[in-house]
Coordinates of C-alpha atoms in Angstrom, one line a residue:
M1 CA 237.2 -90.0 -49.3
A2 CA 236.6 -92.3 -46.8
K3 CA 232.9 -90.6 -46.8
A4 CA 232.4 -91.8 -50.9
E5 CA 234.1 -94.8 -50.2
S6 CA 231.1 -95.2 -47.3
C7 CA 228.0 -94.8 -50.1
P8 CA 227.1 -97.8 -51.8
R9 CA 227.3 -98.3 -55.1
N10 CA 224.6 -99.0 -57.3
S11 CA 222.9 -101.4 -59.0
V12 CA 221.1 -102.2 -62.7
E13 CA 218.4 -103.6 -60.7
R14 CA 218.0 -100.4 -58.6
L15 CA 218.0 -98.1 -61.9
N16 CA 214.9 -96.2 -61.5
V17 CA 213.9 -96.6 -65.1
D18 CA 210.1 -94.0 -64.5
F19 CA 212.0 -91.3 -64.5
M20 CA 214.4 -92.2 -67.1
R21 CA 211.4 -92.2 -69.6
S22 CA 210.1 -89.3 -67.7
L23 CA 213.3 -87.5 -69.3
V24 CA 213.0 -88.8 -72.0
K25 CA 209.3 -87.2 -72.9
Q26 CA 210.9 -83.6 -71.5
Y27 CA 213.7 -83.5 -73.6
S28 CA 211.3 -84.4 -75.8
E29 CA 209.1 -81.9 -75.5
L30 CA 211.9 -80.1 -75.7
G31 CA 213.4 -80.6 -78.9
Q32 CA 216.4 -81.7 -77.9
W33 CA 217.2 -85.1 -79.2
T34 CA 220.3 -86.1 -78.4
S35 CA 219.7 -85.6 -74.4
A36 CA 216.1 -87.6 -74.9
F37 CA 217.8 -90.8 -77.2
F38 CA 220.8 -90.7 -74.3
W39 CA 218.1 -92.2 -72.0
A40 CA 215.9 -93.7 -74.5
D41 CA 218.8 -95.9 -74.2
A42 CA 219.3 -95.8 -70.5
A43 CA 216.0 -97.3 -70.3
A44 CA 216.4 -99.7 -72.8
A45 CA 219.2 -101.1 -71.7
S46 CA 218.2 -100.3 -67.6
T47 CA 214.9 -103.1 -67.8
G48 CA 215.3 -105.8 -65.6
S49 CA 215.7 -108.4 -68.5
D50 CA 218.2 -109.6 -70.9
V51 CA 215.4 -107.7 -73.7
A52 CA 213.6 -104.3 -73.5
S53 CA 210.4 -103.9 -73.5
G54 CA 208.3 -102.7 -76.9
D55 CA 207.5 -99.3 -75.1
D56 CA 211.2 -98.1 -74.4
I57 CA 211.9 -99.5 -77.7
W58 CA 209.3 -97.5 -78.8
L59 CA 211.0 -94.5 -77.1
L60 CA 214.4 -95.6 -78.8
A61 CA 213.3 -95.9 -82.3
S62 CA 211.6 -92.5 -81.6
T63 CA 214.1 -89.8 -80.8
M64 CA 216.2 -91.8 -83.6
L65 CA 213.6 -90.7 -86.1
A66 CA 213.7 -87.2 -84.9
K67 CA 216.7 -86.5 -85.3
G68 CA 216.9 -88.1 -88.5
E69 CA 218.0 -91.6 -88.6
L70 CA 214.8 -92.8 -90.8
H71 CA 217.4 -96.5 -91.3
R72 CA 218.9 -97.1 -87.8
A73 CA 215.4 -96.4 -86.5
A74 CA 214.0 -98.9 -88.5
H75 CA 216.3 -101.4 -87.9
A76 CA 215.9 -100.7 -83.6
I77 CA 212.9 -102.1 -84.2
T78 CA 212.9 -104.7 -86.7
S79 CA 216.1 -106.2 -85.7
R80 CA 213.6 -107.3 -82.6
A81 CA 211.0 -108.5 -85.1
L82 CA 209.0 -105.8 -82.4
H83 CA 207.3 -104.3 -85.6
V84 CA 205.0 -107.6 -85.5
N85 CA 203.5 -107.4 -82.1
H86 CA 203.2 -103.9 -80.8
L87 CA 201.7 -101.4 -82.9
L88 CA 203.9 -98.5 -81.8
C89 CA 206.7 -99.7 -83.3
L90 CA 205.1 -100.7 -86.2
G91 CA 204.1 -96.9 -86.6
V92 CA 207.7 -96.2 -86.3
A93 CA 209.2 -98.4 -88.8
M94 CA 207.0 -97.8 -91.6
R95 CA 206.8 -94.2 -90.5
A96 CA 210.9 -94.4 -91.3
Y97 CA 210.7 -96.3 -94.0
I98 CA 208.2 -93.6 -95.9
T99 CA 210.3 -90.9 -94.9
A100 CA 213.3 -92.9 -96.6
K101 CA 211.1 -93.1 -99.8
E102 CA 210.6 -96.5 -99.8
P103 CA 206.7 -97.4 -99.5
A104 CA 206.6 -101.3 -100.2
T105 CA 209.5 -101.7 -97.9
A106 CA 206.9 -100.3 -95.4
L107 CA 203.8 -102.5 -96.8
T108 CA 206.1 -105.4 -96.1
L109 CA 206.1 -104.9 -92.4
L110 CA 202.3 -104.5 -92.3
D111 CA 202.4 -107.8 -94.1
E112 CA 204.3 -109.4 -91.4
C113 CA 202.9 -108.2 -87.9
Y114 CA 199.8 -110.6 -87.2
P115 CA 196.6 -110.4 -88.0
A116 CA 194.8 -109.7 -85.2
L117 CA 197.2 -106.7 -84.3
L118 CA 195.5 -104.4 -87.1
E119 CA 191.7 -105.4 -85.7
P120 CA 190.3 -102.0 -84.1
T121 CA 188.7 -103.0 -80.6
N122 CA 185.4 -101.6 -78.4
M123 CA 187.5 -101.5 -74.6
N124 CA 190.7 -100.1 -75.8
Q125 CA 191.0 -96.9 -77.6
T126 CA 194.7 -96.4 -77.2
H127 CA 194.6 -99.3 -79.5
N128 CA 192.8 -97.9 -82.0
R129 CA 194.1 -94.3 -81.8
A130 CA 197.5 -96.4 -82.6
L131 CA 195.9 -98.2 -85.1
A132 CA 194.8 -95.2 -87.5
G133 CA 197.9 -93.8 -87.0
V134 CA 199.6 -97.1 -88.6
L135 CA 196.8 -97.0 -91.5
V136 CA 197.5 -93.1 -92.2
W137 CA 201.1 -94.3 -92.9
Q138 CA 199.7 -97.0 -95.0
A139 CA 197.6 -94.7 -97.5
K140 CA 201.1 -92.4 -98.0
A141 CA 202.8 -95.7 -98.9
L142 CA 200.2 -96.6 -101.4
A143 CA 199.1 -93.4 -102.9
L144 CA 203.4 -93.0 -103.3
Q145 CA 202.6 -96.4 -105.3
E146 CA 199.5 -94.6 -107.3
R147 CA 197.2 -96.8 -105.4
R148 CA 194.4 -94.2 -105.0
D149 CA 191.6 -97.1 -104.5
A150 CA 193.4 -98.7 -101.2
A151 CA 194.9 -95.8 -100.2
I152 CA 191.6 -94.6 -99.1
E153 CA 189.9 -97.8 -98.0
A154 CA 192.8 -97.3 -95.9
L155 CA 192.0 -94.1 -94.5
T156 CA 188.4 -94.9 -94.2
S157 CA 189.7 -97.7 -91.8
A158 CA 191.2 -95.3 -89.7
L159 CA 188.9 -92.8 -89.3
R160 CA 186.1 -95.7 -88.3
A161 CA 188.9 -97.0 -86.0
D162 CA 189.4 -93.4 -84.6
V163 CA 186.9 -90.3 -85.0
A164 CA 189.3 -88.5 -83.8
C165 CA 192.2 -88.9 -86.3
Y166 CA 191.5 -85.6 -87.9
E167 CA 194.3 -86.4 -90.2
A168 CA 192.3 -89.5 -92.3
L169 CA 189.7 -86.9 -93.1
D170 CA 192.0 -83.9 -93.7
L171 CA 194.0 -85.9 -96.4
L172 CA 190.2 -87.6 -97.8
L173 CA 189.2 -84.2 -99.0
E174 CA 192.7 -81.6 -99.9
Q175 CA 193.0 -84.3 -102.6
H176 CA 189.3 -85.0 -103.6
A177 CA 189.3 -88.9 -103.2
L178 CA 185.6 -88.9 -102.9
T179 CA 182.5 -88.2 -104.7
P180 CA 179.9 -85.5 -102.4
S181 CA 177.8 -88.5 -101.3
Q182 CA 180.6 -90.9 -100.4
E183 CA 182.4 -88.1 -98.1
S184 CA 178.9 -87.4 -96.2
D185 CA 178.2 -91.0 -95.9
L186 CA 181.4 -91.9 -94.3
I187 CA 181.2 -89.0 -91.8
E188 CA 177.8 -90.3 -91.2
S189 CA 178.8 -93.4 -90.2
L190 CA 181.5 -93.2 -87.8
P191 CA 181.0 -94.4 -84.1
I192 CA 181.3 -90.4 -83.1
N193 CA 179.0 -90.9 -80.3
N194 CA 180.8 -93.5 -78.9
Q195 CA 184.3 -92.8 -78.7
L196 CA 183.9 -89.2 -77.7
S197 CA 181.4 -87.4 -75.2
A198 CA 178.7 -84.9 -76.2
A199 CA 180.5 -82.2 -76.4
E200 CA 183.5 -83.1 -78.1
A201 CA 181.3 -85.0 -80.2
A202 CA 179.6 -82.0 -80.5
L203 CA 183.3 -79.8 -82.2
L204 CA 184.3 -83.0 -84.0
R205 CA 181.4 -82.6 -86.0
V206 CA 181.2 -78.7 -86.6
A207 CA 184.4 -79.1 -88.0
Y208 CA 183.8 -82.3 -90.0
R209 CA 180.8 -80.6 -91.7
E210 CA 182.3 -77.5 -92.6
R211 CA 184.9 -79.6 -94.1
L212 CA 182.3 -81.4 -96.4
L213 CA 179.8 -77.9 -96.8
R214 CA 183.5 -76.2 -99.3
Y215 CA 181.3 -75.4 -101.4
A216 CA 178.7 -73.7 -99.5
P217 CA 178.4 -70.2 -98.7
L218 CA 179.4 -68.7 -95.4
R219 CA 176.5 -67.8 -92.2
N220 CA 176.9 -64.8 -90.6
P221 CA 178.0 -65.6 -86.9
P222 CA 175.6 -63.7 -84.6
D223 CA 177.3 -60.5 -82.9
N224 CA 175.8 -61.6 -79.3
D225 CA 178.4 -63.9 -77.9
Q226 CA 175.7 -64.7 -75.4
S227 CA 173.9 -66.8 -78.3
R228 CA 176.7 -68.8 -79.6
T229 CA 177.8 -72.0 -78.3
A230 CA 180.7 -72.9 -76.9
V231 CA 181.4 -75.2 -79.8
D232 CA 180.6 -72.0 -82.6
I233 CA 183.0 -70.0 -80.0
A234 CA 186.0 -72.6 -80.4
R235 CA 185.1 -72.9 -83.9
S236 CA 185.7 -69.2 -85.1
R237 CA 189.3 -68.8 -82.3
S238 CA 190.8 -72.3 -83.5
V239 CA 193.2 -72.3 -86.6
T240 CA 191.4 -74.9 -88.0
G241 CA 188.4 -72.9 -88.3
A242 CA 190.1 -69.9 -89.8
E243 CA 191.5 -72.9 -92.5
A244 CA 187.8 -73.9 -93.3
R245 CA 186.9 -70.4 -93.4
G246 CA 189.4 -69.4 -95.4
R247 CA 189.0 -72.1 -98.1
R248 CA 185.2 -71.8 -98.2
L249 CA 185.7 -68.1 -99.1
A250 CA 188.2 -68.8 -102.0
A251 CA 185.6 -71.8 -103.0
S252 CA 183.3 -68.6 -103.5
G253 CA 185.3 -66.5 -105.6
D254 CA 185.6 -63.7 -102.4
W255 CA 189.6 -63.9 -102.3
A256 CA 190.1 -60.5 -100.8
E257 CA 188.4 -61.5 -97.4
A258 CA 189.6 -65.9 -98.2
L259 CA 193.0 -63.7 -97.3
K260 CA 191.8 -62.0 -94.6
A261 CA 190.4 -65.4 -93.2
L262 CA 194.0 -67.2 -93.7
D263 CA 196.2 -64.0 -91.7
E264 CA 194.1 -64.9 -89.0
A265 CA 195.3 -68.9 -89.3
G266 CA 199.2 -67.1 -89.5
P267 CA 201.0 -65.9 -92.7
W268 CA 201.4 -69.7 -93.3
A269 CA 198.6 -71.7 -93.7
C270 CA 197.0 -73.1 -96.3
A271 CA 200.3 -72.1 -98.5
D272 CA 197.9 -73.5 -101.9
V273 CA 195.2 -71.7 -101.1
R274 CA 197.0 -68.7 -100.3
A275 CA 198.3 -68.7 -103.3
A276 CA 195.9 -69.5 -105.5
C277 CA 194.1 -66.3 -103.4
L278 CA 197.1 -63.5 -104.5
V279 CA 196.9 -65.1 -108.2
E280 CA 193.0 -64.4 -108.7
L281 CA 193.9 -60.7 -106.6
K282 CA 196.8 -60.1 -109.0
K283 CA 199.0 -59.5 -106.4
S284 CA 202.7 -60.7 -107.9
S285 CA 205.0 -58.7 -105.6
E286 CA 203.5 -60.2 -102.7
L287 CA 203.2 -64.1 -104.1
F288 CA 207.1 -63.6 -104.8
A289 CA 208.0 -62.5 -101.4
F290 CA 205.2 -65.2 -99.8
A291 CA 207.0 -67.8 -102.7
H292 CA 210.4 -67.0 -101.9
C293 CA 209.7 -67.4 -97.9
L294 CA 208.0 -70.8 -98.8
V295 CA 211.1 -72.0 -100.8
D296 CA 213.6 -70.9 -98.0
S297 CA 212.0 -72.3 -94.9
Y298 CA 210.5 -75.1 -96.6
P299 CA 212.7 -76.7 -99.5
Q300 CA 211.7 -80.1 -99.8
V301 CA 207.3 -79.2 -99.9
W302 CA 205.5 -79.1 -102.5
T303 CA 203.5 -76.7 -101.3
S304 CA 206.7 -73.6 -102.2
W305 CA 207.2 -74.8 -105.5
Y306 CA 204.0 -74.7 -106.7
A307 CA 203.5 -70.8 -104.8
V308 CA 206.9 -70.7 -107.4
G309 CA 205.2 -72.3 -110.7
C310 CA 202.3 -69.6 -110.0
Y311 CA 204.3 -66.7 -109.3
Y312 CA 205.6 -67.1 -112.7
Y313 CA 201.9 -67.8 -114.2
L314 CA 200.9 -64.4 -112.9
I315 CA 203.7 -62.6 -114.2
G316 CA 202.8 -64.9 -118.0
K317 CA 206.4 -66.4 -118.2
N318 CA 204.1 -70.2 -118.2
E319 CA 207.6 -72.1 -119.3
L320 CA 209.4 -70.9 -116.0
A321 CA 205.9 -72.1 -114.7
R322 CA 205.6 -75.4 -115.6
R323 CA 208.8 -75.7 -115.1
Y324 CA 209.2 -75.0 -110.7
L325 CA 204.9 -76.8 -111.2
S326 CA 207.3 -80.0 -112.8
K327 CA 209.0 -79.9 -109.3
A328 CA 206.0 -79.8 -106.8
C329 CA 204.8 -82.8 -108.8
S330 CA 208.0 -84.7 -108.1
L331 CA 207.2 -84.1 -104.6
S332 CA 204.3 -84.9 -104.2
E333 CA 202.5 -86.5 -107.5
S334 CA 198.9 -86.8 -105.8
A335 CA 198.4 -83.2 -104.9
G336 CA 195.6 -82.3 -108.5
C337 CA 195.7 -78.7 -107.8
V338 CA 199.5 -78.4 -108.9
W339 CA 197.8 -80.4 -112.0
L340 CA 195.6 -78.0 -112.5
A341 CA 198.0 -74.6 -112.8
Y342 CA 199.9 -76.7 -115.0
G343 CA 197.0 -76.8 -117.0
H344 CA 196.5 -72.8 -116.6
S345 CA 199.9 -72.2 -118.1
F346 CA 198.9 -74.2 -121.2
A347 CA 195.6 -73.0 -121.5
A348 CA 197.6 -69.7 -121.3
D349 CA 199.8 -70.5 -124.4
S350 CA 196.8 -72.0 -126.8
E351 CA 197.6 -75.4 -126.2
H352 CA 194.8 -76.9 -125.6
D353 CA 195.9 -80.6 -126.2
Q354 CA 198.1 -80.5 -123.9
A355 CA 195.8 -78.7 -120.7
M356 CA 193.7 -81.1 -121.0
A357 CA 195.4 -84.1 -120.7
A358 CA 196.8 -81.6 -117.8
Y359 CA 192.8 -81.7 -116.7
F360 CA 192.5 -84.9 -117.2
K361 CA 195.3 -85.8 -114.4
A362 CA 194.0 -83.6 -112.1
S363 CA 190.4 -85.0 -112.5
Q364 CA 191.9 -88.3 -111.9
L365 CA 193.3 -87.0 -108.7
M366 CA 190.6 -85.4 -107.5
P367 CA 187.5 -87.4 -108.5
G368 CA 184.9 -85.5 -106.3
S369 CA 186.3 -81.8 -107.4
Y370 CA 184.3 -80.2 -110.4
L371 CA 186.8 -78.3 -111.5
P372 CA 189.3 -80.1 -113.5
L373 CA 185.4 -81.2 -115.6
L374 CA 185.0 -77.4 -116.3
Y375 CA 188.3 -76.2 -118.0
V376 CA 188.3 -79.4 -119.3
G377 CA 184.6 -78.2 -121.1
V378 CA 186.1 -75.1 -121.9
E379 CA 189.0 -75.7 -123.2
C380 CA 186.3 -78.3 -125.6
C381 CA 184.9 -74.7 -126.5
L382 CA 187.4 -73.3 -127.7
L383 CA 188.0 -76.1 -129.8
N384 CA 184.9 -75.7 -131.3
N385 CA 183.3 -79.3 -130.0
M386 CA 180.6 -78.3 -128.5
N387 CA 179.0 -81.6 -127.7
M388 CA 181.7 -82.9 -125.4
C389 CA 182.2 -79.5 -123.3
E390 CA 178.2 -79.1 -122.8
G391 CA 178.8 -83.1 -121.6
F392 CA 181.7 -82.0 -119.0
M393 CA 179.6 -78.6 -117.9
T394 CA 177.0 -81.1 -117.0
K395 CA 178.3 -83.1 -114.8
A396 CA 180.7 -80.4 -113.8
A397 CA 178.2 -79.0 -112.4
I398 CA 175.7 -81.9 -110.6
L399 CA 179.3 -82.6 -108.9
H400 CA 179.3 -79.0 -107.6
S401 CA 175.8 -79.7 -106.4
N402 CA 175.5 -82.2 -105.1
A403 CA 178.9 -81.0 -102.8
D404 CA 177.6 -77.9 -101.5
T405 CA 174.4 -80.0 -100.6
G406 CA 177.2 -83.3 -98.8
T407 CA 174.3 -85.7 -101.0
D408 CA 173.4 -86.8 -103.8
V409 CA 170.0 -84.6 -105.2
V410 CA 171.1 -84.6 -108.7
D411 CA 171.3 -87.9 -110.6
E412 CA 172.7 -87.7 -114.2
S413 CA 169.0 -89.7 -115.6
D414 CA 166.9 -87.5 -114.3
I415 CA 168.5 -84.4 -117.2
E416 CA 169.8 -87.1 -120.1
N417 CA 166.6 -86.7 -122.3
L418 CA 166.4 -83.0 -122.1
G419 CA 167.9 -80.4 -124.3
R420 CA 171.2 -79.9 -125.1
W421 CA 172.0 -76.3 -122.5
E422 CA 168.8 -76.7 -121.0
R423 CA 170.7 -79.3 -119.0
V424 CA 173.1 -77.5 -117.1
T425 CA 171.2 -75.1 -117.0
R426 CA 168.7 -76.9 -115.1
V427 CA 171.2 -78.1 -112.6
V428 CA 174.0 -75.4 -112.6
G429 CA 174.5 -73.8 -109.2
S430 CA 177.9 -72.6 -109.1
A431 CA 178.3 -69.3 -110.3
L432 CA 181.9 -70.2 -112.3
I433 CA 180.0 -72.5 -113.8
A434 CA 177.2 -71.2 -114.7
H435 CA 179.8 -68.0 -117.3
E436 CA 181.6 -70.9 -118.3
A437 CA 179.0 -72.3 -120.0
G438 CA 177.4 -69.3 -120.9
V439 CA 180.4 -68.6 -122.5
A440 CA 180.2 -71.5 -124.6
A441 CA 176.0 -71.7 -125.2
F442 CA 176.8 -68.1 -126.5
A443 CA 179.7 -69.6 -129.1
A444 CA 177.1 -72.2 -130.0
N445 CA 174.5 -69.5 -131.5
D446 CA 172.1 -70.5 -128.4
L447 CA 171.3 -67.2 -127.6
E448 CA 168.8 -67.7 -124.9
A449 CA 170.3 -70.2 -122.8
A450 CA 173.6 -67.7 -122.7
R451 CA 171.2 -65.2 -120.3
T452 CA 170.2 -68.0 -118.6
L453 CA 173.0 -68.9 -117.8
W454 CA 174.4 -65.7 -117.3
L455 CA 171.7 -64.1 -115.5
R456 CA 171.8 -67.4 -113.1
A457 CA 175.3 -67.2 -112.7
L458 CA 174.6 -63.3 -111.1
H459 CA 171.7 -65.2 -109.3
A460 CA 174.6 -68.0 -108.0
A461 CA 177.3 -65.0 -106.5
G462 CA 174.7 -63.9 -104.1
P463 CA 173.6 -60.5 -102.9
G464 CA 176.0 -58.2 -103.3
K465 CA 178.2 -60.2 -104.1
E466 CA 177.4 -59.3 -107.9
Q467 CA 179.5 -55.4 -107.5
S468 CA 182.3 -57.4 -107.2
P469 CA 184.7 -56.4 -110.2
I470 CA 184.9 -60.1 -111.0
W471 CA 181.8 -59.9 -112.0
A472 CA 181.7 -57.2 -114.8
A473 CA 182.7 -59.8 -117.7
T474 CA 179.9 -61.1 -116.8
L475 CA 177.6 -58.3 -116.7
D476 CA 179.4 -57.0 -119.8
C477 CA 178.4 -61.1 -121.5
L478 CA 175.2 -60.2 -120.6
G479 CA 175.2 -57.0 -122.3
H480 CA 176.4 -59.0 -125.5
V481 CA 173.2 -61.3 -126.0
T482 CA 171.4 -58.8 -125.5
R483 CA 172.2 -56.6 -128.0
R484 CA 172.3 -59.8 -130.5
L485 CA 168.8 -60.6 -128.9
G486 CA 168.3 -56.9 -130.8
R487 CA 167.3 -55.2 -127.3
P488 CA 170.7 -52.5 -127.8
A489 CA 169.1 -50.4 -124.9
E490 CA 169.2 -53.0 -122.4
A491 CA 172.7 -53.8 -123.5
L492 CA 173.3 -50.0 -122.9
R493 CA 172.4 -50.8 -118.9
W494 CA 174.4 -53.6 -118.6
H495 CA 177.7 -52.7 -120.4
E496 CA 177.3 -49.5 -118.0
R497 CA 177.1 -51.4 -115.3
A498 CA 180.1 -53.5 -116.2
L499 CA 182.3 -49.9 -116.9
A500 CA 180.9 -48.5 -113.0
L501 CA 183.2 -51.4 -111.1
R502 CA 185.5 -51.6 -113.9
P503 CA 185.5 -48.1 -115.6
A504 CA 189.0 -48.2 -117.4
K505 CA 187.6 -51.8 -119.5
A506 CA 188.6 -50.9 -123.1
N507 CA 186.2 -53.2 -124.6
S508 CA 183.2 -52.6 -121.9
I509 CA 183.7 -49.1 -123.2
A510 CA 183.8 -49.9 -127.0
A511 CA 180.7 -52.2 -126.3
R512 CA 179.2 -49.3 -125.1
G513 CA 179.8 -47.5 -128.0
L514 CA 178.2 -50.0 -130.5
C515 CA 175.1 -50.1 -127.7
L516 CA 174.9 -45.7 -128.6
A517 CA 175.9 -46.4 -132.4
L518 CA 172.8 -49.2 -132.6
L519 CA 170.8 -46.3 -130.9
G520 CA 171.4 -43.8 -133.4
R521 CA 173.4 -41.9 -131.0
E522 CA 176.3 -40.8 -133.1
T523 CA 178.2 -38.2 -131.6
E524 CA 178.4 -40.3 -128.3
A525 CA 179.4 -43.4 -130.1
A526 CA 182.1 -41.9 -131.4
D527 CA 183.4 -40.5 -127.4
A528 CA 183.1 -43.7 -126.4
L529 CA 184.9 -45.2 -129.3
H530 CA 187.5 -42.1 -128.2
S531 CA 187.8 -43.4 -125.0
A532 CA 188.2 -46.4 -125.6
L533 CA 191.4 -46.1 -127.8
A534 CA 192.4 -43.5 -125.5
K535 CA 192.7 -46.8 -123.1
D536 CA 194.0 -49.7 -125.8
P537 CA 195.1 -47.6 -129.1
D538 CA 194.6 -51.7 -130.4
N539 CA 191.3 -52.2 -130.0
V540 CA 190.3 -53.8 -133.2
V541 CA 186.6 -52.7 -132.4
A542 CA 186.7 -49.6 -131.5
I543 CA 189.0 -49.0 -134.8
A544 CA 186.3 -50.4 -137.1
L545 CA 183.5 -49.3 -135.6
L546 CA 185.3 -45.4 -134.9
D547 CA 185.4 -45.8 -138.8
A548 CA 182.6 -46.4 -139.5
I549 CA 180.5 -44.5 -137.5
V550 CA 182.8 -41.0 -138.9
D551 CA 182.0 -42.2 -142.9
R552 CA 178.2 -42.8 -141.4
L553 CA 178.6 -38.6 -139.9
D554 CA 180.6 -37.3 -142.9
A555 CA 177.7 -39.0 -145.9
A556 CA 175.1 -37.0 -143.2
L557 CA 176.5 -34.0 -143.2
T558 CA 174.6 -31.9 -146.2
E559 CA 176.9 -28.7 -147.7
E560 CA 175.8 -26.1 -145.8
E561 CA 176.7 -27.5 -143.0
I562 CA 180.3 -28.3 -144.2
P563 CA 181.9 -25.3 -142.0
Q564 CA 183.1 -22.6 -144.7
F565 CA 186.7 -21.0 -144.0
P566 CA 186.7 -17.9 -145.8
F567 CA 190.6 -16.4 -146.3
P568 CA 191.0 -12.6 -144.9
A569 CA 189.7 -9.6 -146.6
V570 CA 191.9 -7.9 -148.3
N571 CA 191.1 -3.9 -149.2
I572 CA 192.5 -3.5 -152.6
P573 CA 193.0 -0.3 -154.1
P574 CA 191.4 0.4 -157.6
T575 CA 193.7 1.3 -160.6
P576 CA 194.3 5.0 -161.2
T577 CA 193.1 6.1 -164.9
P578 CA 196.1 7.6 -167.0
G579 CA 197.2 10.6 -166.6
E580 CA 195.9 10.8 -162.4
T581 CA 198.3 10.2 -159.5
S582 CA 197.9 7.4 -157.4
L583 CA 197.2 8.2 -154.4
P584 CA 199.9 6.7 -151.3
Q585 CA 198.8 3.8 -149.8
T586 CA 198.3 3.6 -146.0
P587 CA 200.0 0.7 -144.1
H588 CA 196.5 -0.4 -143.1
D589 CA 195.7 -1.1 -147.1
A590 CA 199.4 -2.1 -147.8
T591 CA 199.8 -5.5 -149.7
N592 CA 202.2 -7.2 -150.8
L593 CA 201.4 -9.1 -153.9
S594 CA 204.3 -11.1 -154.4
D595 CA 202.9 -12.9 -151.4
M596 CA 200.0 -14.2 -152.9
S597 CA 201.6 -16.4 -155.3
M598 CA 200.9 -20.0 -154.8
S599 CA 204.0 -21.9 -156.0
F600 CA 205.1 -24.6 -153.9
D601 CA 209.7 -24.1 -154.4

C-alpha cells in the first residue's frame, strides 16, 4: 500500500495524446468503433488547451459517424464551428447529413465555410485530396435534389483537384452524365503527371481509358507475361480491372464471358451488370438466388431491388417487376438502368406510351448513353411512326459511334442531307442498333436498307461472334428480306444458318418451309412445316402454309396417282342348276353373305 502511494499521480498535461490517437486509428481499422470513440474522446479532452483541436474533433466525429450516430457527429462539428475552417470536419458533417437524407442542410454547411477553404492549392496535395472528398459529397447532395448539372460540375472539380479520386470518375461514368467528347476532354485536361509519379500516372490513365471505351471490343492480352508491362499485369489482377472487362463484355453482348469476368471480381461485384447478364441468358434460378442474397444482405441498396425487379421481368410477371423497380427508384433516383428496366416491363405488356415515358426519363438521367434513344426508336416503330423512329435511331448510332472512340467523330450536320435510312447506315457501329434499325426499315418496306443494316449488324458483331445464338434472329431477318427481294434460294441458306444456332425455333423452321415451297420442293416444305408444328402447334404461319401446300399437292395428283385400296377377292361358288346337288363348300370358300350388309344399325 505504501508502494502505491509513493507513485506520483499522472496529470492531464502528462497524458500521451499521440498514443491515444494511434489507438483510435488501430481500433478504427479493427472495426471496434466503441473503443475508437472512447480514445478519440479522451484525446480530444486531453489536449493542453481548453479548446480541442480540429483534428481531434474530426477523429471523434468520424467514430460517431461509423457508429451510426449521424446527427451527434454533425453536432460535434457544427457546435464548435469547425465546418467553417476545417476541411476534414466539413466533409464528415456533410456526410452525416447526406446519410440522414438531409442534403439541403449539408449544402448549407458548404455555403457557410470560408471561400478560400474550397480552393485547390499547388503545394498541398493533402488539402486537395480532402477538398475532392468534400466536392464528391456536394455532388451527391445535389444529385439528391435532382440538380444534375451542378452535380456534374462538382464531380469534375473534384477530379481536377485530385486526379486520383476514382470515385468522382466512377460516378460520372456510371450515370453516363457526360457525352463521349466531354468525357474524353475531361480526362485529357486532368493534371495527372503533375500530381502522380510516372508509374502511377500510367496506371491511372489506363484505368480511366478502359472506363471511357466502354463499348470498344477488348484486346486479347499477350500470351507471354514478359511482353506485358507492369501496368497491364496489375490491371489484369485487380478487381476494378475485372469489373471494367465485365462491363465492356456485357456492352458488346458477350453475356457469358461478362459473367466470368465479374466472377473474377467477386460474386457481389457490379450487381446491376450481373443481373442484366442473367436476364439476357435467361437464367431465372440463378437470378432468383442472387437477388435473394442481395436483399438479405443489402436491403437499403437500390441494386438489390433492381435485381428482384429483373427476376420478375424475366419470368413474365411485369406488374411485380414494376413494383420492385419502383422501390429501387425510391432508393436511388439517379439510376438510369432502373428506368430502362421499367420501360422494358411496359413494352412487354404492349403499353407503348408508358414505355416511352420511362425511356425518356432514363435519357434524362443518362445523357451519354445510347440505349434510351434506341428503345424510344423501337417504340416509335411499333407505333408506326417511322420518321421519329429513324431520328432516334440516328441519334443513338451517333452517340454510340462517338463513345466507341471517345471523341466526336460523327456530327449530325454531316449527314442531315442524306436519305432516311441512309443516315443510320452511314454512322451505325453497334450491332444492336443496326438490327433494330433494320427491323424498322423492313417495316417501312425499304427492303434494300433493311438488308444492308442487318448485314452491318453481323459485321459489327465481330469475327466469330455471329456464331452466337443471339444473332440467329438477325440471320432469320436476312432470310425474310432476301425472300421478299425474290431470292428464295439465298433466303433458304440464311434460315438454315439460323437453325444451326437455334435448332428448335419453330419460326425458323416454318420460314425454311416457305422457302422450300417457293423453290418448288413441296414435299420437303410439308415435312418442314410438320416439324414446325411439332415444336409449336399454334404457329399460324405453319398452319396456313401447310394447308396451302396440301391443297396444291392434292390438285396436282391425277386419278392414276391416287392410291387404290381394292377389297380382297372373294370366291363365290356358282349357283347350281335345278336337279343338281350342290357340292359342299370348303372352309376356304365359305362366305357369310349376311356379313356384307351395308346397314349401319
